[in-house]
């Protein structure tokens, strides 16, 4: 079967740093995506990792360890607008398998 | 560049009624996906099209769900008859099979079955 685990909820303070973890056990692996989804809106692409290591893009970074089946999304200098759900998704061949998402609440 | 367009945005129907959702993908994107997202969950793939061919419909409940993508562009997803458990957000996404297979999502249709 396919299993992707993320924490259900996290809270953080404006200006802080937060790390959202994702562990996966899938029948194959062709890359890992992070999507952001504000309530009532479509998921939007944040990052894509296919090789081990850290990918940095502005305030957001994503890390992948294929041997450990582990990824994290790092959000720096948190802003109120970062309050959203963050979805980890593993690409298995041409299919994306999503985790349940982590709901992040940023407080002033 | 216009994004993925879906309509309607919201739909409320009584159980046993039929319902249809429409999706127009990003121009030039050959791959189209329909997902269902239940509250507090991640999207789950229902069906994937490559041009007009359904290449993965293993998760589509075929007794009541049907989909088509005529001419390999727009797509419709139909439920007949709807059940209470079908209440969810139905998302359409498209991709161009580039290096990352990044998928672009539409705003979704929120279906409520009463």
Short mmCIF file of C-alpha atoms in Angstrom, two decimals, chain A residues 33 35 37 39-45 48 50 87 91 93-101, chain B residues 9 33 35 37 40-43 45 48 56 58 91 97 99-103 105-107 110:
data_model
loop_
_atom_site.label_atom_id
_atom_site.label_comp_id
_atom_site.label_asym_id
_atom_site.label_seq_id
_atom_site.Cartn_x
_atom_site.Cartn_y
_atom_site.Cartn_z
CA UNK A 33 5.98 17.70 -4.11
CA UNK A 35 1.67 22.14 -2.20
CA UNK A 37 -3.71 25.11 0.03
CA UNK A 39 -9.08 27.19 2.86
CA UNK A 40 -11.55 26.88 0.00
CA UNK A 41 -8.87 27.31 -2.65
CA UNK A 42 -6.90 25.11 -5.03
CA UNK A 43 -3.55 23.61 -4.04
CA UNK A 44 -0.64 25.65 -5.41
CA UNK A 45 2.84 24.33 -6.12
CA UNK A 48 9.64 19.59 -6.02
CA UNK A 50 13.69 14.33 -6.85
CA UNK A 87 0.24 18.94 1.36
CA UNK A 91 4.91 10.96 -7.43
CA UNK A 93 5.20 6.94 -11.97
CA UNK A 94 2.58 9.34 -13.37
CA UNK A 95 0.41 9.45 -10.25
CA UNK A 96 0.54 11.84 -7.30
CA UNK A 97 -0.31 10.36 -3.93
CA UNK A 98 -1.15 12.99 -1.34
CA UNK A 99 -0.82 12.99 2.40
CA UNK A 100 -3.69 14.30 4.50
CA UNK A 101 -2.04 17.69 4.82
CA UNK B 9 -17.91 26.42 -8.00
CA UNK B 33 -6.77 14.73 -13.67
CA UNK B 35 -9.48 14.41 -7.82
CA UNK B 37 -10.93 15.93 -1.68
CA UNK B 40 -9.41 17.54 6.17
CA UNK B 41 -7.90 15.12 3.67
CA UNK B 42 -5.56 15.31 0.73
CA UNK B 43 -6.83 14.98 -2.84
CA UNK B 45 -7.14 10.68 -7.79
CA UNK B 48 -6.33 10.60 -15.35
CA UNK B 56 -5.92 5.44 -15.05
CA UNK B 58 -8.81 2.49 -11.16
CA UNK B 91 -10.66 19.21 -8.18
CA UNK B 97 4.36 16.14 -18.82
CA UNK B 99 10.38 17.33 -16.34
CA UNK B 100 8.64 17.56 -12.98
CA UNK B 101 5.10 16.56 -13.94
CA UNK B 102 3.91 19.54 -11.89
CA UNK B 103 0.15 19.64 -11.72
CA UNK B 105 -5.13 22.75 -9.98
CA UNK B 106 -8.41 24.47 -10.62
CA UNK B 107 -10.45 26.07 -7.81
CA UNK B 110 -17.77 21.98 -3.73
#
